[in-house]
Coordinates of C-alpha atoms and ligand atoms in Angstrom, one line a residue:
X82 CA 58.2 16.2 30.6
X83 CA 59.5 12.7 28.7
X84 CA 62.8 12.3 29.6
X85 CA 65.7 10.9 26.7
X86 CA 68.3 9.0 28.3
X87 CA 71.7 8.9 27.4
X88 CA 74.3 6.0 28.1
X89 CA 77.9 5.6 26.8
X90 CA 80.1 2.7 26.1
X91 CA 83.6 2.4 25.4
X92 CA 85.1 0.1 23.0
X93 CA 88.3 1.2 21.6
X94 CA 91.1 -1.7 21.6
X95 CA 94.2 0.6 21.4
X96 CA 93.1 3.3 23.9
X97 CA 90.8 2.4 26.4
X98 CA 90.0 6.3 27.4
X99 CA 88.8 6.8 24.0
X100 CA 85.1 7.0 23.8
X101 CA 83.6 5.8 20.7
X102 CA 80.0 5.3 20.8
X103 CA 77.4 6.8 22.6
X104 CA 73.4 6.1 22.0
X105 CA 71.2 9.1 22.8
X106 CA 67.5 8.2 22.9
X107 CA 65.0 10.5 21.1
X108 CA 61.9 9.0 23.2
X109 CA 58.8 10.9 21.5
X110 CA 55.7 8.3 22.6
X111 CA 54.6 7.6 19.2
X112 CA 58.0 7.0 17.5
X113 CA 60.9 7.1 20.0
X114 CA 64.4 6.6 18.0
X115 CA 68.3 6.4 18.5
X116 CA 70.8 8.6 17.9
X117 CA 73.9 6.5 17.4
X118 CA 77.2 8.1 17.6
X119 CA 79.7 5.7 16.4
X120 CA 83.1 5.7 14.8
X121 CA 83.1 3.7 11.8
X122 CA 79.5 3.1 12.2
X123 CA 79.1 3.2 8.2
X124 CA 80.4 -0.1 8.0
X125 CA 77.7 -1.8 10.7
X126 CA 74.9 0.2 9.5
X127 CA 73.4 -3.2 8.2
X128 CA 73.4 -4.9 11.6
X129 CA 72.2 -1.9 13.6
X130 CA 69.0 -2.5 11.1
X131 CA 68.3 -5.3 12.2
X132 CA 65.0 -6.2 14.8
X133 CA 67.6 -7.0 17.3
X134 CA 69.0 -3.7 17.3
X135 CA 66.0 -2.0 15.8
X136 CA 63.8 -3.1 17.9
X137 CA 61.3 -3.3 14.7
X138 CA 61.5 -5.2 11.0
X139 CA 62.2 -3.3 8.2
X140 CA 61.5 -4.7 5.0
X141 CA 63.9 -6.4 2.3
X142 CA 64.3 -3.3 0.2
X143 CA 66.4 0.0 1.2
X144 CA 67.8 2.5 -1.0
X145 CA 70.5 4.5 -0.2
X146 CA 69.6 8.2 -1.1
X147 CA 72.7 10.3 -1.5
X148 CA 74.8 13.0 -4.1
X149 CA 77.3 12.1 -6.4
X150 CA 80.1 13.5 -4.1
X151 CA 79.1 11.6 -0.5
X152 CA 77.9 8.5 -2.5
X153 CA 81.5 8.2 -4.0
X154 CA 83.2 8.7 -1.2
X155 CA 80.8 6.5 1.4
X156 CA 78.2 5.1 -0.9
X157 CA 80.1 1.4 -1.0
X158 CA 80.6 0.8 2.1
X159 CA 77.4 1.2 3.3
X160 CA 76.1 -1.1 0.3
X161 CA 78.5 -3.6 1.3
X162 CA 77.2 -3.1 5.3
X163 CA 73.6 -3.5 4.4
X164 CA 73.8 -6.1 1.4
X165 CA 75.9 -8.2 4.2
X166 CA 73.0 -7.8 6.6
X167 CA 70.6 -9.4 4.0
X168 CA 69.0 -6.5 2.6
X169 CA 68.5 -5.8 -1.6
X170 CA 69.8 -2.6 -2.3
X171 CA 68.9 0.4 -5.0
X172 CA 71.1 3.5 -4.7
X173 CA 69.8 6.9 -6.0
X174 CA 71.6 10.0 -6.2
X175 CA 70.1 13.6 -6.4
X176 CA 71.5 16.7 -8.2
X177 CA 73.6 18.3 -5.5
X178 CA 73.2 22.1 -4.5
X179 CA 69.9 23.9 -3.2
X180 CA 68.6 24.5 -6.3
X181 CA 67.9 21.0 -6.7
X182 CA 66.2 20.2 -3.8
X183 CA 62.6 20.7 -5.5
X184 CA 59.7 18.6 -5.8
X185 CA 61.2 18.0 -9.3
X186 CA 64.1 16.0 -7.7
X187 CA 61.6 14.2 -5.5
X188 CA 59.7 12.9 -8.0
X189 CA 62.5 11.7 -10.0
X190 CA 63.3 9.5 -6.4
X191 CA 59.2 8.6 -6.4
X192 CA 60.0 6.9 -10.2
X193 CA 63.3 4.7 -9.3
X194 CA 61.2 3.3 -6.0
X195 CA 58.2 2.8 -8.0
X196 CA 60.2 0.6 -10.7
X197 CA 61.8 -1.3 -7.7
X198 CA 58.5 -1.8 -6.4
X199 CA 59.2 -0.3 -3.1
X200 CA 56.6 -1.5 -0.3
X201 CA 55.4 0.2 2.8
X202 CA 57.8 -1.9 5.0
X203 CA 60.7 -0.5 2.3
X204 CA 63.2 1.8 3.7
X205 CA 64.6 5.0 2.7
X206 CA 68.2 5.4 4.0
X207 CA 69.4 9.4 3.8
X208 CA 73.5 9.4 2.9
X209 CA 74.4 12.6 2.9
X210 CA 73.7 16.5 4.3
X211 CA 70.9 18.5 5.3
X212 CA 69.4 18.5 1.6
X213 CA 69.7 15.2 0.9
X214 CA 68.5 14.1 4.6
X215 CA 65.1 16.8 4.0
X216 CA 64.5 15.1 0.5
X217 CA 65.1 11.6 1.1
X218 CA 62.5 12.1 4.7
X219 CA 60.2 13.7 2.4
X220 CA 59.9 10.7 0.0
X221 CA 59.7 8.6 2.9
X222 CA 57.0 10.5 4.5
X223 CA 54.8 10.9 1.8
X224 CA 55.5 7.4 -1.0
X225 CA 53.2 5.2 0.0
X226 CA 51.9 7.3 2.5
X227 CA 55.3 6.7 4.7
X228 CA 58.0 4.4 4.2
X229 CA 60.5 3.2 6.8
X230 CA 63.1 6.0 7.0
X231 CA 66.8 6.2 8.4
X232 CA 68.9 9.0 8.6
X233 CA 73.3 8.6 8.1
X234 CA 74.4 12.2 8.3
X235 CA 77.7 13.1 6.5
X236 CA 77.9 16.6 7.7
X237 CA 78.1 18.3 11.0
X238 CA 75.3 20.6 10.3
X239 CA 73.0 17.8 9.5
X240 CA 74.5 15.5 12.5
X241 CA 73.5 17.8 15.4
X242 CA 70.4 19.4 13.5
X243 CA 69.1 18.3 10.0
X244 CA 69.1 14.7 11.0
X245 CA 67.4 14.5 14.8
X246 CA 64.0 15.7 14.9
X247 CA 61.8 15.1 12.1
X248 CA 61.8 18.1 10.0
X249 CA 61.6 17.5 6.1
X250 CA 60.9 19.0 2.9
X251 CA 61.5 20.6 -0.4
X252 CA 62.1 24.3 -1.5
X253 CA 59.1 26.1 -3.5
X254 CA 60.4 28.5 -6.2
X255 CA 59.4 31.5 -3.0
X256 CA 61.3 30.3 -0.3
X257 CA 62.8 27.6 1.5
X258 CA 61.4 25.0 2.7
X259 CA 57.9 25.5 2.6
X260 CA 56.7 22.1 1.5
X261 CA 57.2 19.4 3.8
X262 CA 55.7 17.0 6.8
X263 CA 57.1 16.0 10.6
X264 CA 58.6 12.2 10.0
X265 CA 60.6 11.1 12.2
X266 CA 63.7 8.8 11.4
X267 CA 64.2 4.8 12.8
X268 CA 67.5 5.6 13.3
X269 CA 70.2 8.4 13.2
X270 CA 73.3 6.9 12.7
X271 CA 76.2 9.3 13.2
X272 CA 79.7 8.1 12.4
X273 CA 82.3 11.3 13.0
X274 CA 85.1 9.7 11.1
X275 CA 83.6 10.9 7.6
X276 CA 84.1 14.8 8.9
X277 CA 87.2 13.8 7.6
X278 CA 86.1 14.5 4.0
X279 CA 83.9 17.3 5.0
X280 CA 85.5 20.7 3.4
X281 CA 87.0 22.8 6.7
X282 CA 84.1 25.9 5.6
X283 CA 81.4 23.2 6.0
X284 CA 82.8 21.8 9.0
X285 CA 82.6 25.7 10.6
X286 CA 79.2 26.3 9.5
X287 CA 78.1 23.3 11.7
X288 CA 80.0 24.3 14.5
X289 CA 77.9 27.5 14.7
X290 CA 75.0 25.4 15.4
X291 CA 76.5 23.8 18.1
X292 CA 77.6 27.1 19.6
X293 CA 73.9 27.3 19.3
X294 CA 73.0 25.2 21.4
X295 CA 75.8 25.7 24.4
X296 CA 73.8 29.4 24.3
X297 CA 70.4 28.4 24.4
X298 CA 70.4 24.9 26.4
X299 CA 73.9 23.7 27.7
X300 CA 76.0 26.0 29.6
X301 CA 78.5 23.3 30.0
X302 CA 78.9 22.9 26.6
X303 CA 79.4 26.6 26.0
X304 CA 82.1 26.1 28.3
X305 CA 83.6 23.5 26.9
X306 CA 84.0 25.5 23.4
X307 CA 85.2 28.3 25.5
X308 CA 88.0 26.3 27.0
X309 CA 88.8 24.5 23.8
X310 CA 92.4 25.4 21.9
X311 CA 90.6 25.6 18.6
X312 CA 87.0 25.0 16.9
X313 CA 87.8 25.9 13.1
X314 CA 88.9 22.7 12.0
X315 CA 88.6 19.1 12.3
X316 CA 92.0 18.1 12.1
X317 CA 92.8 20.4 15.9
X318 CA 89.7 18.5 17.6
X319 CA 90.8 15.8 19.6
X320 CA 88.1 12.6 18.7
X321 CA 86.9 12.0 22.2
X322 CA 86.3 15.9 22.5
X323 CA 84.5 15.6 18.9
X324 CA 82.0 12.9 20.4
X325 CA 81.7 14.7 23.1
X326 CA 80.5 17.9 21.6
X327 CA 78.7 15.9 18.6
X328 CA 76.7 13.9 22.2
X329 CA 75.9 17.3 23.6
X330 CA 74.6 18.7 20.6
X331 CA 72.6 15.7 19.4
X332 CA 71.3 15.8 23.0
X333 CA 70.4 19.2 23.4
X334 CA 68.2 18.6 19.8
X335 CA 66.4 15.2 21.2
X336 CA 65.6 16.9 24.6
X337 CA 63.8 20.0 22.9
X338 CA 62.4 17.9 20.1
X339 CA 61.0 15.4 23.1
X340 CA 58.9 18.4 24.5
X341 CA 57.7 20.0 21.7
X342 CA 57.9 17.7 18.6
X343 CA 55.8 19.4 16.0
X344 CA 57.3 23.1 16.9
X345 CA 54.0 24.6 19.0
X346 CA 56.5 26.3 21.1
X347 CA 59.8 25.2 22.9
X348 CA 61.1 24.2 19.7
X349 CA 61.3 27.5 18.0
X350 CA 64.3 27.8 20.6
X351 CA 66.5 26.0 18.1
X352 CA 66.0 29.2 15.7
X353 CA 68.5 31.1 17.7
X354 CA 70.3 33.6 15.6
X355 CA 68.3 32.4 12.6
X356 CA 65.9 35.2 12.4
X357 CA 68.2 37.4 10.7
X358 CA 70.7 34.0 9.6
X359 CA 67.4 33.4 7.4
X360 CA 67.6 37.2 5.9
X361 CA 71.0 37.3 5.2
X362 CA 71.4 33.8 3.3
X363 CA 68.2 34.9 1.2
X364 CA 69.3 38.8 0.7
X365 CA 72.3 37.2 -0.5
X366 CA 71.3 34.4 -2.8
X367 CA 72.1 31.3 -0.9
X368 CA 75.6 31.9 -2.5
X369 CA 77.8 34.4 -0.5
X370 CA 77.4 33.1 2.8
X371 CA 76.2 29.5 3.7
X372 CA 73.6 28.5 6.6
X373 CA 76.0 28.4 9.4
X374 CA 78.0 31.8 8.4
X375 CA 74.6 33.4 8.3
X376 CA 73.3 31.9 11.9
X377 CA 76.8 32.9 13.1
X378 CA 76.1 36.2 11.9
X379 CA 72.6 36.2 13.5
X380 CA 73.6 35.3 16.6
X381 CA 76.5 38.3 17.2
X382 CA 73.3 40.3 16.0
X383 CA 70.8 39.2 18.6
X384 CA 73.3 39.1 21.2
X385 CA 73.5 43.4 20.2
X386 CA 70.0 43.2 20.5
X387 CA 70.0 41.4 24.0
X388 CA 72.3 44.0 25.3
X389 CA 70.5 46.6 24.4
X390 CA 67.2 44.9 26.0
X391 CA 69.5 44.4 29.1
X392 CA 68.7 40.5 29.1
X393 CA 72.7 40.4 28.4
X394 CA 75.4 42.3 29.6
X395 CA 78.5 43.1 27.6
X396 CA 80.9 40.3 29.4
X397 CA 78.5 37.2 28.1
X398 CA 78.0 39.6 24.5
X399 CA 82.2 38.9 24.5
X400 CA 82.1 35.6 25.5
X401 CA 80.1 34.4 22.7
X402 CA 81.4 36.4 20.0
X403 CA 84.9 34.8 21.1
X404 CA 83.4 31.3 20.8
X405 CA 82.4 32.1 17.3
X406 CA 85.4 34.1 16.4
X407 CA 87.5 31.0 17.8
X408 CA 85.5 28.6 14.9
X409 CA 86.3 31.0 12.3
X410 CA 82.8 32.1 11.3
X411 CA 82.0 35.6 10.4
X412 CA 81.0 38.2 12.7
X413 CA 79.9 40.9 10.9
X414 CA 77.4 41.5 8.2
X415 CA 78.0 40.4 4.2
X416 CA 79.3 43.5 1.9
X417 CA 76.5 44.8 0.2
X418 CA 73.5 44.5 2.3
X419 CA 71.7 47.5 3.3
X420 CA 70.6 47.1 6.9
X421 CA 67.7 48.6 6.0
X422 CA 66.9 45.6 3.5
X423 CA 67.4 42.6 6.3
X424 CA 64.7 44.5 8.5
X425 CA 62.4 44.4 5.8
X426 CA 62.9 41.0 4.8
X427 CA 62.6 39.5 8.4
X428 CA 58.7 40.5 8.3
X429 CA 58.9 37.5 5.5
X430 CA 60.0 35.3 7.7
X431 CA 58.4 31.8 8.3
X432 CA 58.3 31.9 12.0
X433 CA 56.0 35.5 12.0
X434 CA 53.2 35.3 14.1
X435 CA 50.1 37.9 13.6
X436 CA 52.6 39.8 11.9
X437 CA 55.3 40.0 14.9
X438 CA 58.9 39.2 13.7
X439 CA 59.6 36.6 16.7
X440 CA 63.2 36.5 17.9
X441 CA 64.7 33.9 20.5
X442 CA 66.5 35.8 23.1
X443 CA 68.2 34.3 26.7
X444 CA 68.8 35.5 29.7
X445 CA 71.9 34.0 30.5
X446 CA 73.8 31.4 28.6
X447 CA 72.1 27.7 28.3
X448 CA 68.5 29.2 28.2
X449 CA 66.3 31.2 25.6
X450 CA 62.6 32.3 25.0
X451 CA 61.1 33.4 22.3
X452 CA 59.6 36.9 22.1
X453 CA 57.7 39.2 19.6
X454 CA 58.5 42.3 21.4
X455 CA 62.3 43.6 19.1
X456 CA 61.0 46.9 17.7
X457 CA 62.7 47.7 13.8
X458 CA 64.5 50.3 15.6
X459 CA 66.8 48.1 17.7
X460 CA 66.8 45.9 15.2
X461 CA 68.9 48.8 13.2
X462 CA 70.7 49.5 16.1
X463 CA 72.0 46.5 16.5
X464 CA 72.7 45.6 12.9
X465 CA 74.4 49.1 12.4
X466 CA 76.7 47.8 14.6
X467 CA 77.6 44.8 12.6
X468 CA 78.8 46.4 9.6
X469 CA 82.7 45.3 8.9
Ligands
LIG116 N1 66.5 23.2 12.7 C1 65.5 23.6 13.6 C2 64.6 22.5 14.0 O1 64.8 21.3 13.7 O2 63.5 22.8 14.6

């Protein structure tokens, strides 16, 4: 096993307990990375580019890839950051939404770099969420045959998920997703003061993946969400508790993504609760419920299922559907779903194997396996359960 290391520095001037970077290494052997956590890192994203900090040369040229919204709100700053470092800049904004993140939307990107005359030693830098991080990768990966790439994360979803780890791609017209490539970033930088601007039901959809992993990898993190006053809004999280949890998460990603980059097996781990989170946000549109309500969902549903397996008993089932409770997710299923529906769709899902619906289960919280042995019946059982 490759170990990622993890070392923290403090540098606040007015409160010297305050944590306010942390650098998590994401040490694959072919293209080891950082993960920078670092309050107003948007405005030194220029010098964290360079070889010094880089530890390779990127070329003149970098667009910043974002959506209307982010690049309003962020999009300067980080020109002014990067155009102050001595790079020329092209911004580019997609459409924003799911809908838009299409191959359509990629090659209107693949147009604006080919006027610039982008090069191979170009880079691509991702401003935004988990769409505009998959798209922007995507382009990167595949212009040129791979462009330098860089990922600035404006949402908690995409900070301790979308952005670590190398998975991007574009939606087909029959599901999500399904066109895309492994390319792994230069650089996450991760600045937690833009949560700020994130809207509170986004900011709680990304908190269920961090739940996820304190249940599947870091029992001390679980515990420190347990023990926390409050997890459904930004503005109750202290900032040193907020860079704690955003370093746990981010860690928990790297160290899974270190063993099993390209998903051949430990990785699939990070698709706790999503098995049925992945039914539910399809059976539903994409529109009722967002990613992290559905994998919140999911996981009060597979935690039914582990009961019933007897892999969990009903004190740790209570413990976790607190944690989630406490973030203000949902808990039960959407109105209008047959359960009978969601079992039927899981057998669509992109993680069935010979055709096995796989589900990752755990044993005890801060571990999981996968397994291919949930029967349709418990399944039901459990989802029965769910219904508000
Ligand atoms: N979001 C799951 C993964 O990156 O594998």
């Amino acid at each position: 096993m490759i170990q990622s290391s993890q070392s923290i520095s403090s540098s606040s001037q007015n409160n010297p307990d305050r944590q306010e970077a942390k650098t998590i290494r994401v040490a694959l052997p072919a293209n080891p990375y950082d993960i920078r956590l670092i309050a107003a890192g948007l405005d030194a994203i220029g010098s964290h580019l360079s070889v010094a900090q880089l530890g390779s040369k990127l070329g003149k040229k970098i667009a910043v890839v974002s959506n209307p919204e982010i690049f309003n709100l962020y999009g300067d700053r980080v020109l002014a950051s990067l155009e102050q470092a001595g790079f020329e800049t092209l911004s580019y904004c997609f459409e924003p939404g799911e809908t838009h993140k299409t191959f359509a939307s990629v090659q209107g990107l693949f147009d604006a770099l080919l006027a610039a005359r982008f090069e191979r030693s170009s880079t691509l830098l991702a401003l935004g969420g988990g769409i505009v991080g998959d798209m922007t990768g995507f382009a990167a990966a595949t212009w040129l045959r791979g462009l330098n790439f860089v990922q600035v994360p404006t949402s908690l979803l995409a900070m301790v998920d979308a952005s670590v780890g190398g998975k991007t791609g574009v939606n087909h017209p029959q599901g999500k997703n399904l066109i895309g490539a492994f390319y792994q970033p230069k650089l996450v930088m991760i600045d937690p003061d833009v949560l700020a601007t994130l809207p509170e039901r986004e900011f709680r959809a990304g908190m269920a993946e961090v739940i996820k992993y304190g249940v599947i990898w870091d029992a001390d993190l679980f515990a420190q969400l347990e023990a926390a006053d409050r997890l459904d809004t930004i503005e109750a999280i202290d900032p040193t508790f907020l860079l704690d949890i955003l370093g746990r998460s981010t860690q928990a990603k790297a160290d899974v993504v270190i063993q099993d980059e390209k998903e051949g097996g430990l990785r699939a781990i990070l698709n706790y609760g999503h098995t049925i989170g992945h039914a539910l946000e399809s059976l539903t549109g994409y529109r009722a419920i967002n990613h992290g309500e559905a994998v919140a969902i999911g996981m009060v549903a597979v935690a039914r299922i582990m009961v019933h397996m007897g892999l969990w008993d009903g004190a740790t089932e209570a413990r976790q559907l607190a944690v989630i409770q406490k973030a203000g997710l949902p808990t039960t299923l959407p109105e209008g779903v047959p359960v009978r529906e969601i079992v039927d769709r899981l057998k669509t899902d992109k993680k069935v194997q010979d055709g096995r619906v796989r589900f990752i289960v755990s044993k005890a919280i801060g571990s999981a396996f996968v397994t291919d042995s949930v029967t349709d019946d418990l399944v039901t059982t459990a989802l029965e359960t769910l219904t508000a």
